[in-house]
PDB file of C-alpha atoms in Angstrom:
ATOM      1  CA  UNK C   1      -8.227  45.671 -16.200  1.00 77.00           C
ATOM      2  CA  UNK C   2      -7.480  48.212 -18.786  1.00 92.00           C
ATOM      3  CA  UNK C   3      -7.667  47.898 -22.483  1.00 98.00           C
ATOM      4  CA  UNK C   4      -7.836  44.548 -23.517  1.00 98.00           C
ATOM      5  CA  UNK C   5      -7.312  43.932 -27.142  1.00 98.00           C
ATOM      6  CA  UNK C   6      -8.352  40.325 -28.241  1.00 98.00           C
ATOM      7  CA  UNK C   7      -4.666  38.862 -29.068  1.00 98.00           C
ATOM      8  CA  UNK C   8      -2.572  41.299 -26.139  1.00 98.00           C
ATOM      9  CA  UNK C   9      -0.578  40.142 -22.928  1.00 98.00           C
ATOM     10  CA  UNK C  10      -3.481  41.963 -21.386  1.00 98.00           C
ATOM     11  CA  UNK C  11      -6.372  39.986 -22.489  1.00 99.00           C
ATOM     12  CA  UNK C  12      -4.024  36.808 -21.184  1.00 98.00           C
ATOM     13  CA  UNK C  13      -4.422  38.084 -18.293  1.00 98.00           C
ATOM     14  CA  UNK C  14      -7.765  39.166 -17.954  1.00 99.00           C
ATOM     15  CA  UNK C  15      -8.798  35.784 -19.599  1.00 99.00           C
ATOM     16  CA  UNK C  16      -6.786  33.911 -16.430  1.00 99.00           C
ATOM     17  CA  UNK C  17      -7.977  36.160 -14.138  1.00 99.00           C
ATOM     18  CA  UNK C  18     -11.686  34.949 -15.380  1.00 99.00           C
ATOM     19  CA  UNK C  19     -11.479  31.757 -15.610  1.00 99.00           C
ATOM     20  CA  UNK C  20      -9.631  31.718 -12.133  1.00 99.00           C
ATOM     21  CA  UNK C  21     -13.312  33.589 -11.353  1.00 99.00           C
ATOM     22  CA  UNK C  22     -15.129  30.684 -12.764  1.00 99.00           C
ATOM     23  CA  UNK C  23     -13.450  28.404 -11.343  1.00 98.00           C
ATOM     24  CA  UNK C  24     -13.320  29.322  -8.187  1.00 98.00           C
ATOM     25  CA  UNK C  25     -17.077  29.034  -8.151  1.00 98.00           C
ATOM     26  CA  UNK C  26     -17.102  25.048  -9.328  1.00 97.00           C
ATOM     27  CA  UNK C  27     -17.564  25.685 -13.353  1.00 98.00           C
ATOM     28  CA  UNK C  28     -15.223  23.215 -15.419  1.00 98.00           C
ATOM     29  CA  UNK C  29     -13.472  25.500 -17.833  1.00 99.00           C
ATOM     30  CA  UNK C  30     -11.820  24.659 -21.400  1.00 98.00           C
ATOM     31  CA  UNK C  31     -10.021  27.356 -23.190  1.00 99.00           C
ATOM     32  CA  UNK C  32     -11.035  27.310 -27.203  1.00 99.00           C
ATOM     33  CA  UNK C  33      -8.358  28.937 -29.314  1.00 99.00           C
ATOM     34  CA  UNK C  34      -8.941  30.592 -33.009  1.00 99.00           C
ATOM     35  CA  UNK C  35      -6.765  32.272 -35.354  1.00 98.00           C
ATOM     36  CA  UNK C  36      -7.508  36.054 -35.260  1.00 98.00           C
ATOM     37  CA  UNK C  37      -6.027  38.740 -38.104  1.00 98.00           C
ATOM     38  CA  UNK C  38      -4.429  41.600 -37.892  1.00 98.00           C
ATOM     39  CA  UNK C  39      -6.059  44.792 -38.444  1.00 98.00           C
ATOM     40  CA  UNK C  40      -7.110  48.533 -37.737  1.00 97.00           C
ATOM     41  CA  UNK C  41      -9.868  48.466 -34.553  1.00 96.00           C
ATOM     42  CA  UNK C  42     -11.132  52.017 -34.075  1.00 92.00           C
ATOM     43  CA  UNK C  43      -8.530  53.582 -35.939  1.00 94.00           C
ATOM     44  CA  UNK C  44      -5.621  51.689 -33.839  1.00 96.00           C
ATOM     45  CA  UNK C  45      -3.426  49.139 -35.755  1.00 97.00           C
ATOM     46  CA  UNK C  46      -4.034  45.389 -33.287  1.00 97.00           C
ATOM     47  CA  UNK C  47      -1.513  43.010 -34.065  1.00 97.00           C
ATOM     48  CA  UNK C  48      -2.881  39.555 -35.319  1.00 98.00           C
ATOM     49  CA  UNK C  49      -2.530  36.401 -33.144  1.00 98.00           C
ATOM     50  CA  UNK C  50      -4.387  33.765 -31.095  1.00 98.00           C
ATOM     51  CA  UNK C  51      -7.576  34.484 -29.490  1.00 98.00           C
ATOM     52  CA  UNK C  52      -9.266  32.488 -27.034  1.00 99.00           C
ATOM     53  CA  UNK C  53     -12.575  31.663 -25.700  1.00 99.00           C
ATOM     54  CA  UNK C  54     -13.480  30.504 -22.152  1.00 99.00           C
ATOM     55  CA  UNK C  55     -15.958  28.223 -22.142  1.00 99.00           C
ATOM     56  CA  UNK C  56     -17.743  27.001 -18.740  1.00 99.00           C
ATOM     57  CA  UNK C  57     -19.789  24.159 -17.535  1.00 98.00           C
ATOM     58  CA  UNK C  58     -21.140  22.535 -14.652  1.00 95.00           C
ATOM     59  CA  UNK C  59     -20.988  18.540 -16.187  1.00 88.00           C
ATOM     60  CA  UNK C  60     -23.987  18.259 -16.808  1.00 91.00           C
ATOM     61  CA  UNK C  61     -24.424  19.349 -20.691  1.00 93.00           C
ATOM     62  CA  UNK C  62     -25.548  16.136 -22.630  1.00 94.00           C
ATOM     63  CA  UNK C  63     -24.880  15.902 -25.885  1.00 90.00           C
ATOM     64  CA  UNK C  64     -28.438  15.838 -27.934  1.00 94.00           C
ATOM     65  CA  UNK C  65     -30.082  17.036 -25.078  1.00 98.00           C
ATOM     66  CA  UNK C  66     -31.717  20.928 -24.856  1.00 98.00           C
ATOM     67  CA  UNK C  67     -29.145  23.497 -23.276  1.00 99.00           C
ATOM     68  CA  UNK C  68     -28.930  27.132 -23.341  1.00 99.00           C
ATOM     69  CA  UNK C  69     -25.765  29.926 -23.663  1.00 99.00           C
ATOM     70  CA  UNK C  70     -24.938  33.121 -22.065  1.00 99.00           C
ATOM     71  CA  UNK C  71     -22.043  35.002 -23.279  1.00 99.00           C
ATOM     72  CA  UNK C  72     -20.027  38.351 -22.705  1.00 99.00           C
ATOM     73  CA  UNK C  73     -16.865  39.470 -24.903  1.00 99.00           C
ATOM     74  CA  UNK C  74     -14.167  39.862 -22.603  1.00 99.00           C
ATOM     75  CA  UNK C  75     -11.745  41.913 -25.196  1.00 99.00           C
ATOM     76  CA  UNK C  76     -11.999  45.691 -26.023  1.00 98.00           C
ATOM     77  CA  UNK C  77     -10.546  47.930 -28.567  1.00 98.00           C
ATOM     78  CA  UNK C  78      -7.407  49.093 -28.124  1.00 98.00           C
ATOM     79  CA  UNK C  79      -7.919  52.625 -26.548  1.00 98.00           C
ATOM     80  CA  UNK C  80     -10.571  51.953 -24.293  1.00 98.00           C
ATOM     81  CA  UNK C  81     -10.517  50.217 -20.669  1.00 98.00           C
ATOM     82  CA  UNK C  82     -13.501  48.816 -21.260  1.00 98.00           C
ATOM     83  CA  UNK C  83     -15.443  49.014 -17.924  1.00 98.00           C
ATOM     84  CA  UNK C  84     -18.681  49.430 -19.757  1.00 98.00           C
ATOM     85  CA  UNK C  85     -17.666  47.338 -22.997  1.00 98.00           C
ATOM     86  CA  UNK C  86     -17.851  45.268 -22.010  1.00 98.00           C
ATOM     87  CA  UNK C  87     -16.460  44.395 -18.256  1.00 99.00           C
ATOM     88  CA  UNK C  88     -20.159  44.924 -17.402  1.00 99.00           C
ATOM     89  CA  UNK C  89     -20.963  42.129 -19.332  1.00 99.00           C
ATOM     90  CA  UNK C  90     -18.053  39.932 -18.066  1.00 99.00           C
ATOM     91  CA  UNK C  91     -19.374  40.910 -14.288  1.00 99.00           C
ATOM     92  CA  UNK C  92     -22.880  40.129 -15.092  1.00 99.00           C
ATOM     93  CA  UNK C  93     -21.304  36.667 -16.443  1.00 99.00           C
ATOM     94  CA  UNK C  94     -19.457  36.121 -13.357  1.00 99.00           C
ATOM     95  CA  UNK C  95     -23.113  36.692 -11.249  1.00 99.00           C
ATOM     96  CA  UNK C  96     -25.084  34.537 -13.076  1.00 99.00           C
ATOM     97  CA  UNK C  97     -22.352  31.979 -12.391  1.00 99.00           C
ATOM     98  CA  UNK C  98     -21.995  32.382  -8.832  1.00 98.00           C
ATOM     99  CA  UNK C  99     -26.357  32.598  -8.661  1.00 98.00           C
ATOM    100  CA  UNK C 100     -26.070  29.204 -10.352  1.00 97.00           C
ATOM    101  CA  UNK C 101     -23.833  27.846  -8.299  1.00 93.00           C
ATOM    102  CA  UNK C 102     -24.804  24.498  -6.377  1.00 84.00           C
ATOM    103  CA  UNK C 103     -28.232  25.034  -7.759  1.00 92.00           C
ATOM    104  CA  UNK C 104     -30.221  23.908 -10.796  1.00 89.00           C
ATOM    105  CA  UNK C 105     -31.460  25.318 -14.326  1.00 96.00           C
ATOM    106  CA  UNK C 106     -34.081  24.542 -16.259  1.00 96.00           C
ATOM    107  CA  UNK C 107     -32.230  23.341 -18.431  1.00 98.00           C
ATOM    108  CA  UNK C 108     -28.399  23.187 -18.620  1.00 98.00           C
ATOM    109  CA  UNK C 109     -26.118  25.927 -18.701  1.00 98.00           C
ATOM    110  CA  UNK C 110     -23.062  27.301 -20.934  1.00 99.00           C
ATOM    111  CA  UNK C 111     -21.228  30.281 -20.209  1.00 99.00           C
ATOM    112  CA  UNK C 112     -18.783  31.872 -22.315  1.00 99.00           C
ATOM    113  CA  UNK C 113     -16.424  34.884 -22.162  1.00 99.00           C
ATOM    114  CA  UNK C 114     -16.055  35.419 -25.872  1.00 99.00           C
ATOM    115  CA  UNK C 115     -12.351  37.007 -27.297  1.00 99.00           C
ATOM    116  CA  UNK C 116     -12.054  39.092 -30.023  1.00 98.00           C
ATOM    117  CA  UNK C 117     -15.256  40.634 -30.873  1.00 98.00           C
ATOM    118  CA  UNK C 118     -14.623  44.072 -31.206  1.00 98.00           C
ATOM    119  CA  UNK C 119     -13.757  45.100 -35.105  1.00 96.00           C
ATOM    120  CA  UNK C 120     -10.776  45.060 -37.102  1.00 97.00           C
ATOM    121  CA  UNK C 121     -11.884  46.099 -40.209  1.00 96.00           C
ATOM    122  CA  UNK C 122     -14.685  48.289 -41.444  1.00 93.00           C
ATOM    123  CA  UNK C 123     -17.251  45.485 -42.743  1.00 90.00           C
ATOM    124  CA  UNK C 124     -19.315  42.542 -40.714  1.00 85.00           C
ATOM    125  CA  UNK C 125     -16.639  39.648 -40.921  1.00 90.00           C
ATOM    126  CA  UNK C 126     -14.291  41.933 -39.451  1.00 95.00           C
ATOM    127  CA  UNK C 127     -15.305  41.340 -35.566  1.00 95.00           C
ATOM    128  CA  UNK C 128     -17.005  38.282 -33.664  1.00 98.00           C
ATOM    129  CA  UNK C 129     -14.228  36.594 -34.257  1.00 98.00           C
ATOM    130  CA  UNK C 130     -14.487  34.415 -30.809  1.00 99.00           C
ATOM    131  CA  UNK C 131     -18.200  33.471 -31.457  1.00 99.00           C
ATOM    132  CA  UNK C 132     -17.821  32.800 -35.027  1.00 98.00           C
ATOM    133  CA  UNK C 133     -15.500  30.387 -33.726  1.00 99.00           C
ATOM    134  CA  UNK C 134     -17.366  28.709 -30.645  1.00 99.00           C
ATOM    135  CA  UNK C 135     -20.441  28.642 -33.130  1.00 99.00           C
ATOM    136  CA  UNK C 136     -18.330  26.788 -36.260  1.00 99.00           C
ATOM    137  CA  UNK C 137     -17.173  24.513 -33.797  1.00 98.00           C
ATOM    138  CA  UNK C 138     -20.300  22.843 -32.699  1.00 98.00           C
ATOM    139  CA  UNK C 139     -21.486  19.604 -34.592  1.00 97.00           C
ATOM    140  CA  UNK C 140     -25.028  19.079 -35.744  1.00 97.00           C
ATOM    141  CA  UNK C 141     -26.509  17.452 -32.387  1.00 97.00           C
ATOM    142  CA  UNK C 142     -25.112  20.564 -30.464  1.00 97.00           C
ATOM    143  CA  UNK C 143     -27.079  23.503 -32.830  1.00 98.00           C
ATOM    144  CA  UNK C 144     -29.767  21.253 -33.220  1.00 98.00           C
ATOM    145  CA  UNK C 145     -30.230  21.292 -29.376  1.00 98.00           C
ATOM    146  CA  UNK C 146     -29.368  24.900 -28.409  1.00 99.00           C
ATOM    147  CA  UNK C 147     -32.716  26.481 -27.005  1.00 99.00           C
ATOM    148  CA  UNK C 148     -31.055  29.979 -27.032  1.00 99.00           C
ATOM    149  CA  UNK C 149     -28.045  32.266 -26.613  1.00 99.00           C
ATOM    150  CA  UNK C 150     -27.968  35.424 -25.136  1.00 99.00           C
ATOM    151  CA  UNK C 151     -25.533  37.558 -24.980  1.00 99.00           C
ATOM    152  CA  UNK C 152     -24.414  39.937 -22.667  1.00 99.00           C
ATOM    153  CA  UNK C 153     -22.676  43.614 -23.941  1.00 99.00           C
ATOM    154  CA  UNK C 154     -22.947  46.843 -22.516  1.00 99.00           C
ATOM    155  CA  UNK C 155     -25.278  46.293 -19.833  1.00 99.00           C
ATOM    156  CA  UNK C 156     -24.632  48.555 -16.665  1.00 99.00           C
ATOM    157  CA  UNK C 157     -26.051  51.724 -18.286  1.00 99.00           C
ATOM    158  CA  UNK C 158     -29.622  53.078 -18.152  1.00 98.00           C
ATOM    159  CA  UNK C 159     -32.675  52.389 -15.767  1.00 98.00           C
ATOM    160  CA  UNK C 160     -34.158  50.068 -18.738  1.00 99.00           C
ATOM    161  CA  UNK C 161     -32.722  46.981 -20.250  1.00 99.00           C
ATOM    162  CA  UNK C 162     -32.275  47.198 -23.653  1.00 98.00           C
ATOM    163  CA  UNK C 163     -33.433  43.627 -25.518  1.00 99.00           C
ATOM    164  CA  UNK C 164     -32.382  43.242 -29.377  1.00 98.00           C
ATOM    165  CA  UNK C 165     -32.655  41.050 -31.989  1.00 98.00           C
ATOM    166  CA  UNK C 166     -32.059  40.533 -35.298  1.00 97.00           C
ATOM    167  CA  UNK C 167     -35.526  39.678 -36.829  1.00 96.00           C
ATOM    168  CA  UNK C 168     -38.699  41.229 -35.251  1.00 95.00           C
ATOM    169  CA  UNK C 169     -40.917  39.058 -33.526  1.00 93.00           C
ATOM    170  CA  UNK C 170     -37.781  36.643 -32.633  1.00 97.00           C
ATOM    171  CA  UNK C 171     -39.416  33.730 -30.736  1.00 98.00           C
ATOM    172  CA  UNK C 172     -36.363  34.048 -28.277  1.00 99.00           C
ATOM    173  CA  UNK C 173     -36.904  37.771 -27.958  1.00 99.00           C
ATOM    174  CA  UNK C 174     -40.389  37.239 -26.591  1.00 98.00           C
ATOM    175  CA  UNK C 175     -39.122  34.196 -24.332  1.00 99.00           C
ATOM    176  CA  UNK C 176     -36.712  36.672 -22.526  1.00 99.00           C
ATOM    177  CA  UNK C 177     -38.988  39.719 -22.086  1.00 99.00           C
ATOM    178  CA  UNK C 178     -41.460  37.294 -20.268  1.00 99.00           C
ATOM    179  CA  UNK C 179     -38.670  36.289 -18.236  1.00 99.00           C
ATOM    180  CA  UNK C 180     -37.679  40.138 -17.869  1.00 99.00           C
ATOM    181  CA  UNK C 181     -41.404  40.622 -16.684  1.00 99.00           C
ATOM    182  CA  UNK C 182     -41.528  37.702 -14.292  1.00 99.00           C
ATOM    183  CA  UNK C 183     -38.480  39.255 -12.649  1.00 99.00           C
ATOM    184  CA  UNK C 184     -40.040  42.810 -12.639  1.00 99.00           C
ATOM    185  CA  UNK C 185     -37.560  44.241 -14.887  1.00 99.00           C
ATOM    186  CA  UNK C 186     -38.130  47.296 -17.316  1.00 98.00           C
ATOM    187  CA  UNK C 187     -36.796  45.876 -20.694  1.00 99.00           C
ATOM    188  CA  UNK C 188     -37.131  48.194 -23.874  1.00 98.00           C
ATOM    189  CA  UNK C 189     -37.328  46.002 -27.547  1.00 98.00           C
ATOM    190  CA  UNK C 190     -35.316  46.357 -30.577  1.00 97.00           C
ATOM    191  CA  UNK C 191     -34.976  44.274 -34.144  1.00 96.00           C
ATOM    192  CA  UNK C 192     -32.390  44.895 -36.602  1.00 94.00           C
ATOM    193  CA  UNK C 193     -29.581  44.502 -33.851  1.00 93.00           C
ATOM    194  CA  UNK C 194     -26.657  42.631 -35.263  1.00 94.00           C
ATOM    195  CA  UNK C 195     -23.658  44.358 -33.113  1.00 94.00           C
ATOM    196  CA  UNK C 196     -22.676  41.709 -30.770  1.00 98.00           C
ATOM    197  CA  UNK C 197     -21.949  38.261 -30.223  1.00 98.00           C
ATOM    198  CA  UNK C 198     -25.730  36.876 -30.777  1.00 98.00           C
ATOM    199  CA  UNK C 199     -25.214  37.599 -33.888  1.00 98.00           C
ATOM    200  CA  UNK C 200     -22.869  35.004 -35.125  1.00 98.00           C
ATOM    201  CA  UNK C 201     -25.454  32.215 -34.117  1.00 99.00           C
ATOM    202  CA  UNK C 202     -28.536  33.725 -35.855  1.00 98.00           C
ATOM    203  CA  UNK C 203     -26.301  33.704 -38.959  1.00 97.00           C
ATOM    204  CA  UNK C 204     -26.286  30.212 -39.026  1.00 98.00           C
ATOM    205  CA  UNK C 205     -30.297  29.765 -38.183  1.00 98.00           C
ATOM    206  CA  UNK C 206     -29.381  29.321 -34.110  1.00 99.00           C
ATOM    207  CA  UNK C 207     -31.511  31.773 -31.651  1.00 99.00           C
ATOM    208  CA  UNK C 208     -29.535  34.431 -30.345  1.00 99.00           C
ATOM    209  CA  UNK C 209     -30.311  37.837 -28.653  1.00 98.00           C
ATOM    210  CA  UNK C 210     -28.139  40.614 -27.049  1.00 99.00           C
ATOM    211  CA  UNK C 211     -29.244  42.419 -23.885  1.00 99.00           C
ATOM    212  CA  UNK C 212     -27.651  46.048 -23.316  1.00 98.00           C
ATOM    213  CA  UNK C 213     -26.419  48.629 -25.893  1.00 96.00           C
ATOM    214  CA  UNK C 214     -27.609  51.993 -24.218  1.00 97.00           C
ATOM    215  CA  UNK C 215     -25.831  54.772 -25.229  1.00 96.00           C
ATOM    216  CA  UNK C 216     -22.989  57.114 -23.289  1.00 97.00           C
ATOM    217  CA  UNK C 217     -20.225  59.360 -24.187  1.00 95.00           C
ATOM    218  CA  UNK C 218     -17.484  57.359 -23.381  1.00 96.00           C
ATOM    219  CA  UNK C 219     -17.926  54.489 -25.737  1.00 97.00           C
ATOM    220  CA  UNK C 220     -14.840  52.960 -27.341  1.00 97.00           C
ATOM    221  CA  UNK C 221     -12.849  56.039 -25.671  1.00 98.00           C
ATOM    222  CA  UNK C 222     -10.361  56.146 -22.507  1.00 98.00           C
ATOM    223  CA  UNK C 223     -13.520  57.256 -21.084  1.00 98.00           C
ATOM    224  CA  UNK C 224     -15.303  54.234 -20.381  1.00 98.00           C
ATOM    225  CA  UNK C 225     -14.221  53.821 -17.169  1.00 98.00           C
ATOM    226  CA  UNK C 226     -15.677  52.242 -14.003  1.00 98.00           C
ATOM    227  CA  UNK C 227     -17.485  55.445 -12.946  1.00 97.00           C
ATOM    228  CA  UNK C 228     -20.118  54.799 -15.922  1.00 98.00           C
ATOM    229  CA  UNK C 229     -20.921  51.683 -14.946  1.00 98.00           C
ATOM    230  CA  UNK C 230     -24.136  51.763 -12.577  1.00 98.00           C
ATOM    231  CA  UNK C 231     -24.117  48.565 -10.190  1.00 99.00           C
ATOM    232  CA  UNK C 232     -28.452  49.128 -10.230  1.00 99.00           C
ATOM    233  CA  UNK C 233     -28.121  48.847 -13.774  1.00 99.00           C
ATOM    234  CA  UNK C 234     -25.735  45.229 -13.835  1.00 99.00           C
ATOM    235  CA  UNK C 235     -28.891  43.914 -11.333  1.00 99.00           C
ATOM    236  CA  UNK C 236     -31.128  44.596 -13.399  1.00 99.00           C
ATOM    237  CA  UNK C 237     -29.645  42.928 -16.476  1.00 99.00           C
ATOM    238  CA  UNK C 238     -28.687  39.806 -13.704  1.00 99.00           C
ATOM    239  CA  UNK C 239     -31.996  39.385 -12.609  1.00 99.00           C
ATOM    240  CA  UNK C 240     -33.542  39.138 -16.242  1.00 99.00           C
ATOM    241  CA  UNK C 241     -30.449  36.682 -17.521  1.00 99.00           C
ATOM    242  CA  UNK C 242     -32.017  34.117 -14.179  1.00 99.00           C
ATOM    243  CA  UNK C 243     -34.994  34.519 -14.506  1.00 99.00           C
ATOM    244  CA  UNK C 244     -34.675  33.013 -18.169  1.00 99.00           C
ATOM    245  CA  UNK C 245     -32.411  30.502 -16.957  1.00 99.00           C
ATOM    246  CA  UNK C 246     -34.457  29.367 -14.130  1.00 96.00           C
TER     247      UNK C 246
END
């Protein structure tokens, strides 16, 4: 798709082309709009504008009722094309929705392809602009009755799946790596991770964890292109994200 920045012509297209995705596959999906600002991403001026969240369900979210989130930032900074950051996130997304298809959760499901998380500014309320957004839109019943969010960001590197959270010992941390081990998948533990979307709900006392963040040389460069991306590695991270759902 190409770089992506969170308010360009070419995240309106990637964003259609997803949700065309979604669907396609029988998810019912409402497009959530938020004022994003100007700024300097990476050393690249990004023009401010609109940016807009997909959000996906299958009907059967009731309001009060326990439900759980995965997300994936669809957007990338302006010199990158993003395959690793985070279309590997966005494809993992796209799995777990066709997995669920037809078929039933534990509990329900939302998915969300979050816009504009990448920075625009050096400090922390410069980026996660999309799930700040989703997350100050939800009313009291809704955070008082989400069981967890995870989200998905950088996750088709490595032969281990990295597993982060903010605070050590994170309830939903634990939750996941015994879904990680029921699905026979290496996962490796971090705390003090704050660099995705996950992040905007623990801010606001809702569970969230991030899965992926391993390291390679062409982060946030033309150089993270397909070729980086290992399709063992996006199974991996699949298999954990249903097992947890399931």
């Amino acid at each position: 798709m190409g770089p992506r920045p969170g308010t360009s012509p070419a995240y309106a297209r990637a964003a259609g082309w997803v949700e065309e995705q979604l669907t396609r596959l029988g998810w019912r999906v409402e497009r959530q709009e938020f004022p994003t600002p100007a700024g300097v991403s990476w050393g690249v001026p990004v023009r401010g504008g609109t940016g807009t969240n997909l959000v996906a369900t299958r009907g059967d979210v009731v309001p009060g009722e326990p439900w759980l989130l995965v997300g994936a930032h669809l957007d990338t900074v302006p010199q990158a094309p993003g395959a690793e950051d985070n279309a590997s996130g966005v494809g993992v997304l796209l799995a777990v929705a066709e997995a669920l298809a037809g078929t039933r959760s534990r509990l329900p499901v939302v998915l969300v392809a979050f816009g504009s998380e990448e920075p625009r500014g050096p400090s922390d309320a410069d980026h996660h602009y999309g799930s700040r957004a989703y997350v100050a839109a939800l009313d009291r019943a809704e955070r008082r009755s989400l069981r967890g969010a995870v989200a998905l960001d950088r996750v088709g590197v490595g032969e281990v799946v990295p597993l982060g959270s903010v605070e050590a010992g994170d309830p939903l941390r634990e939750e996941v790596q015994r879904a990680a081990r029921r699905a026979g998948v290496p996962v490796v533990t971090s705390s003090g991770e704050r660099s995705s979307d996950h992040a905007s709900f623990t801010e606001v006392g809702l569970p969230g964890v991030r899965l992926g963040s391993t390291a390679y040389a062409g982060y946030h460069s033309a150089g993270d292109t397909v070729d980086v991306v290992q399709p063992a590695q996006l199974a991996r991270t699949a298999r954990v994200v249903l097992s947890w759902l399931r």
